[in-house]
Amino acid sequence: MPKSKRNKVVALSKTKKKDREWKEGLVTQVRNAVDSYPNVYVFKFHNMRNEKFKELRDELKDSSRFLMGSNKMLQVALGKTEADEYRANLHLLSARLKGHVGLLFTKLPRDEVVRVMGQFEHEDYARPGSLAIADFSLSAGPLSGPRGPMVHTMEPQLRKHGLPTRLNKGVVELLADHTVGGRRGAAQTQGRAAVAAQELGDGPASFASGEAPPRGAGPLPAGAMGHQRAVLVCRAGKPLDPNQAALLRAFEIKMATFRFTLLAAWSEDGDAYESLAEDEEEDEEEGEGDEDGGGGFEGFEGVEMVGVGGASE
């Protein structure tokens, strides 16, 4: 049946469709980088933070270049099979482009790359969807954070995110033992929903408000809270909902670490390929990801390519 000429979909966006010429330009860009740099690495990023990533790009701008975006476009540029690979064994590197990954083209020696990428870590607040690395609990009564008693102006925000709080002569108080977060991430509050007080003394380990979580994954040793009844804001290993993430930020608890993992390397010296690490499961914060990559962090969407030392190219 012929297509109706009366019913037309009119795009209100001013963004131009990425045509074949544009995509060919990206392929050329990747292949030029292969010709310009002797070493290529596939890296995986965890809990991407744009500002810190830009600092790393600026640090390495004289010797290296980062490219990331659509994994499919990067695979086409390198070659998916032996028959269409741009250089020998690049199809092996191409096969590692899955999930939240990118390419690093560099003139630095292997040990220097491993050192820089391995030491790069930045702790930040976890976002909704990421996994809690430790239990976090609050006791009924006056609330405090790492800087001392909770500021009275924070009380409405805490109440907004599900904590049953009140102001008592300028002091923020938690009215009752309470659990934030339910099956679907809803806040359960005493009086408005089921009371979810828990005795944590003999249960999972936790840390009280005002204490920082341990570095790395896993809770503190059992008994850290004694035998107080406490509010369990989040549980280690469970995804955070928006309310839980906001409360962790309010109490200055950082549970996310922006870091890199080198997965594979290719060198023009003998066209040698080497696997450096096994593929890992996707971080909860970035989601499961897809074959296309991109869109896993703010600022770099779709097939946009990013070069070190400059804006998006």
mmCIF file of C-alpha atoms in Angstrom:
data_model
loop_
_atom_site.group_PDB
_atom_site.id
_atom_site.type_symbol
_atom_site.label_atom_id
_atom_site.label_comp_id
_atom_site.label_asym_id
_atom_site.label_seq_id
_atom_site.Cartn_x
_atom_site.Cartn_y
_atom_site.Cartn_z
ATOM 1 C CA MET A 1 0.000 0.000 0.000
ATOM 2 C CA PRO A 2 1.454 3.417 -0.927
ATOM 3 C CA LYS A 3 2.580 5.664 1.890
ATOM 4 C CA SER A 4 0.147 8.459 2.734
ATOM 5 C CA LYS A 5 1.425 11.900 1.811
ATOM 6 C CA ARG A 6 -0.951 13.626 4.170
ATOM 7 C CA ASN A 7 0.287 12.151 7.434
ATOM 8 C CA LYS A 8 3.857 13.295 7.893
ATOM 9 C CA VAL A 9 5.976 13.157 11.030
ATOM 10 C CA VAL A 10 7.573 16.558 11.503
ATOM 11 C CA ALA A 11 10.683 16.574 13.691
ATOM 12 C CA LEU A 12 10.803 19.594 16.003
ATOM 13 C CA SER A 13 14.444 18.982 16.864
ATOM 14 C CA LYS A 14 17.062 21.019 15.030
ATOM 15 C CA THR A 15 19.617 18.241 15.393
ATOM 16 C CA LYS A 16 20.712 16.974 12.007
ATOM 17 C CA LYS A 17 20.695 13.265 11.318
ATOM 18 C CA LYS A 18 24.151 11.717 11.315
ATOM 19 C CA ASP A 19 24.683 10.737 7.708
ATOM 20 C CA ARG A 20 27.111 8.317 6.094
ATOM 21 C CA GLU A 21 29.702 11.035 5.513
ATOM 22 C CA TRP A 22 29.718 11.907 9.204
ATOM 23 C CA LYS A 23 30.183 8.270 10.230
ATOM 24 C CA GLU A 24 32.977 7.792 7.707
ATOM 25 C CA GLY A 25 34.709 10.776 9.283
ATOM 26 C CA LEU A 26 34.695 9.018 12.663
ATOM 27 C CA VAL A 27 36.121 5.851 11.138
ATOM 28 C CA THR A 28 38.886 7.912 9.544
ATOM 29 C CA GLN A 29 39.562 9.590 12.876
ATOM 30 C CA VAL A 30 40.078 6.253 14.636
ATOM 31 C CA ARG A 31 42.319 4.895 11.888
ATOM 32 C CA ASN A 32 44.425 8.064 11.874
ATOM 33 C CA ALA A 33 44.940 7.565 15.608
ATOM 34 C CA VAL A 34 46.094 3.978 14.975
ATOM 35 C CA ASP A 35 48.675 5.338 12.517
ATOM 36 C CA SER A 36 49.810 8.104 14.893
ATOM 37 C CA TYR A 37 50.213 6.159 18.143
ATOM 38 C CA PRO A 38 52.203 2.930 18.604
ATOM 39 C CA ASN A 39 50.023 1.486 21.372
ATOM 40 C CA VAL A 40 46.262 1.056 21.705
ATOM 41 C CA TYR A 41 44.400 -0.026 24.848
ATOM 42 C CA VAL A 42 40.796 -0.953 25.531
ATOM 43 C CA PHE A 43 39.765 0.313 28.963
ATOM 44 C CA LYS A 44 36.596 -0.060 30.995
ATOM 45 C CA PHE A 45 35.392 2.825 33.138
ATOM 46 C CA HIS A 46 33.491 2.546 36.407
ATOM 47 C CA ASN A 47 31.289 5.342 37.823
ATOM 48 C CA MET A 48 32.316 7.905 35.205
ATOM 49 C CA ARG A 49 32.700 11.509 36.387
ATOM 50 C CA ASN A 50 33.231 13.962 33.524
ATOM 51 C CA GLU A 51 35.153 16.632 35.404
ATOM 52 C CA LYS A 52 37.768 14.207 36.723
ATOM 53 C CA PHE A 53 38.020 12.500 33.351
ATOM 54 C CA LYS A 54 38.826 15.843 31.730
ATOM 55 C CA GLU A 55 41.646 16.320 34.255
ATOM 56 C CA LEU A 56 43.154 12.987 33.200
ATOM 57 C CA ARG A 57 42.839 13.888 29.522
ATOM 58 C CA ASP A 58 44.635 17.186 30.151
ATOM 59 C CA GLU A 59 47.380 15.386 32.071
ATOM 60 C CA LEU A 60 48.058 13.002 29.165
ATOM 61 C CA LYS A 61 47.370 15.352 26.251
ATOM 62 C CA ASP A 62 51.014 15.457 25.102
ATOM 63 C CA SER A 63 51.358 11.691 24.787
ATOM 64 C CA SER A 64 47.913 10.132 24.524
ATOM 65 C CA ARG A 65 44.425 10.384 23.154
ATOM 66 C CA PHE A 66 41.104 8.958 24.314
ATOM 67 C CA LEU A 67 38.322 7.967 21.932
ATOM 68 C CA MET A 68 34.943 6.705 23.073
ATOM 69 C CA GLY A 69 31.366 6.668 21.923
ATOM 70 C CA SER A 70 29.512 4.101 19.853
ATOM 71 C CA ASN A 71 31.168 0.721 20.284
ATOM 72 C CA LYS A 72 29.789 -0.371 16.917
ATOM 73 C CA MET A 73 31.479 2.538 15.152
ATOM 74 C CA LEU A 74 34.768 1.841 16.935
ATOM 75 C CA GLN A 75 34.521 -1.817 15.919
ATOM 76 C CA VAL A 76 33.924 -0.879 12.290
ATOM 77 C CA ALA A 77 36.960 1.418 12.373
ATOM 78 C CA LEU A 78 39.274 -1.253 13.800
ATOM 79 C CA GLY A 79 37.688 -4.125 11.903
ATOM 80 C CA LYS A 80 35.460 -6.892 13.186
ATOM 81 C CA THR A 81 37.155 -9.800 11.403
ATOM 82 C CA GLU A 82 40.547 -10.692 9.989
ATOM 83 C CA ALA A 83 39.230 -9.889 6.534
ATOM 84 C CA ASP A 84 38.317 -6.264 7.274
ATOM 85 C CA GLU A 85 40.666 -5.315 10.137
ATOM 86 C CA TYR A 86 42.674 -2.123 9.612
ATOM 87 C CA ARG A 87 45.901 -3.652 10.971
ATOM 88 C CA ALA A 88 46.761 -7.231 11.866
ATOM 89 C CA ASN A 89 45.123 -8.458 15.090
ATOM 90 C CA LEU A 90 43.041 -5.312 15.580
ATOM 91 C CA HIS A 91 39.914 -7.449 15.244
ATOM 92 C CA LEU A 92 40.901 -9.056 18.555
ATOM 93 C CA LEU A 93 40.945 -5.618 20.171
ATOM 94 C CA SER A 94 37.634 -4.803 18.507
ATOM 95 C CA ALA A 95 36.019 -7.861 20.103
ATOM 96 C CA ARG A 96 36.645 -6.374 23.579
ATOM 97 C CA LEU A 97 34.564 -3.273 22.862
ATOM 98 C CA LYS A 98 31.501 -4.195 24.895
ATOM 99 C CA GLY A 99 29.650 -2.154 27.485
ATOM 100 C CA HIS A 100 31.159 0.967 29.025
ATOM 101 C CA VAL A 101 34.577 1.007 27.392
ATOM 102 C CA GLY A 102 36.808 3.257 25.320
ATOM 103 C CA LEU A 103 40.086 3.328 23.403
ATOM 104 C CA LEU A 104 43.339 4.845 24.628
ATOM 105 C CA PHE A 105 45.948 5.637 21.975
ATOM 106 C CA THR A 106 49.313 6.424 23.534
ATOM 107 C CA LYS A 107 53.053 6.782 23.062
ATOM 108 C CA LEU A 108 53.717 5.902 26.705
ATOM 109 C CA PRO A 109 55.440 2.608 27.616
ATOM 110 C CA ARG A 110 53.317 -0.199 29.076
ATOM 111 C CA ASP A 111 54.467 0.202 32.685
ATOM 112 C CA GLU A 112 53.651 3.925 32.637
ATOM 113 C CA VAL A 113 50.161 3.324 31.236
ATOM 114 C CA VAL A 114 49.468 0.639 33.852
ATOM 115 C CA ARG A 115 50.693 2.955 36.614
ATOM 116 C CA VAL A 116 48.666 6.008 35.536
ATOM 117 C CA MET A 117 45.437 4.143 34.846
ATOM 118 C CA GLY A 118 45.789 1.887 37.876
ATOM 119 C CA GLN A 119 46.424 4.724 40.321
ATOM 120 C CA PHE A 120 43.626 6.905 38.985
ATOM 121 C CA GLU A 121 40.774 6.818 41.496
ATOM 122 C CA HIS A 122 38.230 9.400 42.567
ATOM 123 C CA GLU A 123 35.697 8.813 45.316
ATOM 124 C CA ASP A 124 32.288 10.396 44.872
ATOM 125 C CA TYR A 125 28.694 10.103 45.988
ATOM 126 C CA ALA A 126 26.835 7.097 44.644
ATOM 127 C CA ARG A 127 23.979 7.686 42.233
ATOM 128 C CA PRO A 128 20.604 5.928 42.170
ATOM 129 C CA GLY A 129 20.973 2.408 40.840
ATOM 130 C CA SER A 130 24.519 1.827 42.047
ATOM 131 C CA LEU A 131 25.253 -0.788 44.703
ATOM 132 C CA ALA A 132 25.862 0.218 48.307
ATOM 133 C CA ILE A 133 29.292 -0.917 49.497
ATOM 134 C CA ALA A 134 28.323 -0.969 53.186
ATOM 135 C CA ASP A 135 25.320 -0.759 55.486
ATOM 136 C CA PHE A 136 24.492 2.762 56.664
ATOM 137 C CA SER A 137 22.283 3.268 59.699
ATOM 138 C CA LEU A 138 20.964 6.131 61.820
ATOM 139 C CA SER A 139 19.873 6.027 65.448
ATOM 140 C CA ALA A 140 16.728 7.724 66.713
ATOM 141 C CA GLY A 141 17.522 11.052 68.373
ATOM 142 C CA PRO A 142 19.712 14.045 67.399
ATOM 143 C CA LEU A 143 21.340 13.601 63.995
ATOM 144 C CA SER A 144 24.933 14.488 63.199
ATOM 145 C CA GLY A 145 27.297 14.173 60.255
ATOM 146 C CA PRO A 146 31.075 14.187 59.838
ATOM 147 C CA ARG A 147 31.143 17.955 60.454
ATOM 148 C CA GLY A 148 29.121 17.797 63.659
ATOM 149 C CA PRO A 149 25.405 18.234 64.415
ATOM 150 C CA MET A 150 23.167 18.317 61.342
ATOM 151 C CA VAL A 151 22.388 21.891 60.230
ATOM 152 C CA HIS A 152 18.776 22.830 60.953
ATOM 153 C CA THR A 153 18.202 23.909 57.343
ATOM 154 C CA MET A 154 18.686 20.272 56.269
ATOM 155 C CA GLU A 155 15.633 19.041 58.181
ATOM 156 C CA PRO A 156 13.069 19.631 55.375
ATOM 157 C CA GLN A 157 15.342 17.847 52.893
ATOM 158 C CA LEU A 158 15.759 14.831 55.164
ATOM 159 C CA ARG A 159 11.998 14.652 55.656
ATOM 160 C CA LYS A 160 11.487 14.941 51.898
ATOM 161 C CA HIS A 161 13.621 11.837 51.381
ATOM 162 C CA GLY A 162 11.701 9.723 53.867
ATOM 163 C CA LEU A 163 13.231 10.308 57.307
ATOM 164 C CA PRO A 164 10.683 11.087 60.068
ATOM 165 C CA THR A 165 12.507 14.118 61.499
ATOM 166 C CA ARG A 166 11.627 17.270 63.421
ATOM 167 C CA LEU A 167 13.321 20.421 64.691
ATOM 168 C CA ASN A 168 13.620 20.588 68.468
ATOM 169 C CA LYS A 169 15.069 23.943 69.538
ATOM 170 C CA GLY A 170 17.199 24.058 66.407
ATOM 171 C CA VAL A 171 18.349 20.443 66.718
ATOM 172 C CA VAL A 172 17.436 17.970 63.967
ATOM 173 C CA GLU A 173 16.023 14.837 65.566
ATOM 174 C CA LEU A 174 15.071 11.478 64.117
ATOM 175 C CA LEU A 175 11.721 10.604 65.676
ATOM 176 C CA ALA A 176 11.778 6.835 65.371
ATOM 177 C CA ASP A 177 13.804 3.881 64.236
ATOM 178 C CA HIS A 178 13.193 3.626 60.534
ATOM 179 C CA THR A 179 14.180 1.955 57.271
ATOM 180 C CA VAL A 180 14.503 3.934 54.038
ATOM 181 C CA GLY A 181 13.936 2.040 50.811
ATOM 182 C CA GLY A 182 11.527 -0.751 50.017
ATOM 183 C CA ARG A 183 10.954 -3.348 47.316
ATOM 184 C CA ARG A 184 10.471 -0.648 44.693
ATOM 185 C CA GLY A 185 12.592 2.016 46.361
ATOM 186 C CA ALA A 186 9.706 3.676 48.217
ATOM 187 C CA ALA A 187 10.442 5.223 51.612
ATOM 188 C CA GLN A 188 8.775 3.424 54.510
ATOM 189 C CA THR A 189 8.035 5.787 57.382
ATOM 190 C CA GLN A 190 6.482 5.175 60.768
ATOM 191 C CA GLY A 191 2.882 6.403 60.836
ATOM 192 C CA ARG A 192 2.671 6.697 57.026
ATOM 193 C CA ALA A 193 3.705 3.124 56.230
ATOM 194 C CA ALA A 194 4.889 -0.026 57.949
ATOM 195 C CA VAL A 195 7.339 0.406 60.780
ATOM 196 C CA ALA A 196 10.607 -1.146 59.714
ATOM 197 C CA ALA A 197 12.785 -0.804 62.775
ATOM 198 C CA GLN A 198 15.575 -3.361 62.943
ATOM 199 C CA GLU A 199 17.869 -4.526 65.722
ATOM 200 C CA LEU A 200 21.312 -4.445 64.095
ATOM 201 C CA GLY A 201 23.396 -5.592 67.039
ATOM 202 C CA ASP A 202 23.339 -9.239 65.991
ATOM 203 C CA GLY A 203 22.561 -8.563 62.346
ATOM 204 C CA PRO A 204 24.604 -7.208 59.442
ATOM 205 C CA ALA A 205 27.444 -4.816 60.203
ATOM 206 C CA SER A 206 26.846 -1.104 59.738
ATOM 207 C CA PHE A 207 28.275 2.300 60.526
ATOM 208 C CA ALA A 208 26.555 5.139 62.358
ATOM 209 C CA SER A 209 25.912 8.634 61.048
ATOM 210 C CA GLY A 210 29.051 10.726 61.105
ATOM 211 C CA GLU A 211 31.314 7.795 60.265
ATOM 212 C CA ALA A 212 32.848 7.257 56.856
ATOM 213 C CA PRO A 213 32.398 3.889 55.127
ATOM 214 C CA PRO A 214 35.428 1.660 54.659
ATOM 215 C CA ARG A 215 37.293 1.931 51.367
ATOM 216 C CA GLY A 216 36.467 -0.795 48.930
ATOM 217 C CA ALA A 217 33.523 -3.127 49.129
ATOM 218 C CA GLY A 218 32.104 -4.710 52.259
ATOM 219 C CA PRO A 219 30.686 -3.575 55.595
ATOM 220 C CA LEU A 220 32.473 -2.913 58.860
ATOM 221 C CA PRO A 221 33.001 -5.713 61.400
ATOM 222 C CA ALA A 222 29.901 -6.912 63.221
ATOM 223 C CA GLY A 223 29.023 -5.012 66.364
ATOM 224 C CA ALA A 224 30.104 -1.606 65.061
ATOM 225 C CA MET A 225 26.749 -0.185 66.176
ATOM 226 C CA GLY A 226 26.654 -2.016 69.479
ATOM 227 C CA HIS A 227 23.105 -3.035 70.389
ATOM 228 C CA GLN A 228 21.330 0.233 69.571
ATOM 229 C CA ARG A 229 18.150 0.149 67.611
ATOM 230 C CA ALA A 230 18.974 1.937 64.376
ATOM 231 C CA VAL A 231 17.622 3.221 61.106
ATOM 232 C CA LEU A 232 18.951 1.147 58.208
ATOM 233 C CA VAL A 233 19.247 3.614 55.320
ATOM 234 C CA CYS A 234 20.881 1.163 52.906
ATOM 235 C CA ARG A 235 22.216 -2.369 52.905
ATOM 236 C CA ALA A 236 25.541 -3.477 51.414
ATOM 237 C CA GLY A 237 25.211 -5.025 47.966
ATOM 238 C CA LYS A 238 21.707 -3.658 47.324
ATOM 239 C CA PRO A 239 20.899 -1.042 44.624
ATOM 240 C CA LEU A 240 20.283 2.479 45.916
ATOM 241 C CA ASP A 241 17.019 4.243 45.175
ATOM 242 C CA PRO A 242 16.885 8.068 44.743
ATOM 243 C CA ASN A 243 15.983 8.648 48.403
ATOM 244 C CA GLN A 244 18.844 6.511 49.679
ATOM 245 C CA ALA A 245 21.355 8.190 47.342
ATOM 246 C CA ALA A 246 20.183 11.634 48.480
ATOM 247 C CA LEU A 247 20.489 10.701 52.158
ATOM 248 C CA LEU A 248 24.015 9.348 51.687
ATOM 249 C CA ARG A 249 24.955 12.655 50.067
ATOM 250 C CA ALA A 250 23.335 14.605 52.906
ATOM 251 C CA PHE A 251 25.485 12.716 55.424
ATOM 252 C CA GLU A 252 28.564 13.018 53.151
ATOM 253 C CA ILE A 253 28.939 9.266 52.677
ATOM 254 C CA LYS A 254 30.793 8.471 49.437
ATOM 255 C CA MET A 255 30.205 4.983 48.058
ATOM 256 C CA ALA A 256 31.275 5.319 44.405
ATOM 257 C CA THR A 257 34.787 5.245 42.967
ATOM 258 C CA PHE A 258 35.565 6.493 39.465
ATOM 259 C CA ARG A 259 38.317 4.235 38.149
ATOM 260 C CA PHE A 260 39.553 2.375 35.081
ATOM 261 C CA THR A 261 40.360 -1.233 34.226
ATOM 262 C CA LEU A 262 42.671 -2.011 31.301
ATOM 263 C CA LEU A 263 41.163 -4.908 29.353
ATOM 264 C CA ALA A 264 43.437 -5.402 26.347
ATOM 265 C CA ALA A 265 46.394 -3.911 24.486
ATOM 266 C CA TRP A 266 47.707 -3.799 20.922
ATOM 267 C CA SER A 267 51.174 -2.690 19.821
ATOM 268 C CA GLU A 268 52.377 -1.809 16.339
ATOM 269 C CA ASP A 269 55.603 -3.639 17.191
ATOM 270 C CA GLY A 270 54.770 -6.940 15.542
ATOM 271 C CA ASP A 271 51.057 -6.102 15.575
ATOM 272 C CA ALA A 272 50.926 -7.855 18.937
ATOM 273 C CA TYR A 273 47.655 -8.252 20.852
ATOM 274 C CA GLU A 274 47.492 -9.037 24.567
ATOM 275 C CA SER A 275 44.560 -9.561 26.915
ATOM 276 C CA LEU A 276 45.145 -7.779 30.229
ATOM 277 C CA ALA A 277 41.964 -8.647 32.120
ATOM 278 C CA GLU A 278 38.765 -10.618 31.769
ATOM 279 C CA ASP A 279 35.555 -8.851 30.830
ATOM 280 C CA GLU A 280 33.732 -7.676 33.941
ATOM 281 C CA GLU A 281 30.056 -7.374 34.752
ATOM 282 C CA GLU A 282 28.595 -3.931 34.196
ATOM 283 C CA ASP A 283 28.403 -1.602 37.186
ATOM 284 C CA GLU A 284 24.902 -1.016 38.499
ATOM 285 C CA GLU A 285 25.323 2.757 38.280
ATOM 286 C CA GLU A 286 25.943 2.654 34.543
ATOM 287 C CA GLY A 287 23.301 -0.016 34.035
ATOM 288 C CA GLU A 288 23.738 -3.112 31.963
ATOM 289 C CA GLY A 289 24.885 -1.117 28.951
ATOM 290 C CA ASP A 290 24.547 -2.223 25.354
ATOM 291 C CA GLU A 291 26.707 -3.096 22.423
ATOM 292 C CA ASP A 292 26.585 0.516 21.319
ATOM 293 C CA GLY A 293 28.181 1.857 24.458
ATOM 294 C CA GLY A 294 27.839 5.608 24.858
ATOM 295 C CA GLY A 295 25.166 7.224 26.960
ATOM 296 C CA GLY A 296 26.656 5.606 30.053
ATOM 297 C CA PHE A 297 27.708 8.918 31.543
ATOM 298 C CA GLU A 298 26.851 12.566 31.213
ATOM 299 C CA GLY A 299 28.245 14.634 28.396
ATOM 300 C CA PHE A 300 29.250 11.905 25.955
ATOM 301 C CA GLU A 301 26.259 10.442 24.163
ATOM 302 C CA GLY A 302 25.725 8.244 21.153
ATOM 303 C CA VAL A 303 28.706 8.070 18.828
ATOM 304 C CA GLU A 304 30.422 11.279 19.833
ATOM 305 C CA MET A 305 34.175 10.938 19.835
ATOM 306 C CA VAL A 306 36.331 12.556 22.490
ATOM 307 C CA GLY A 307 39.961 13.504 21.936
ATOM 308 C CA VAL A 308 42.486 14.298 24.628
ATOM 309 C CA GLY A 309 43.370 17.925 25.072
ATOM 310 C CA GLY A 310 40.344 19.324 23.322
ATOM 311 C CA ALA A 311 36.611 19.431 23.170
ATOM 312 C CA SER A 312 34.526 16.751 21.587
ATOM 313 C CA GLU A 313 35.693 16.157 18.090
#
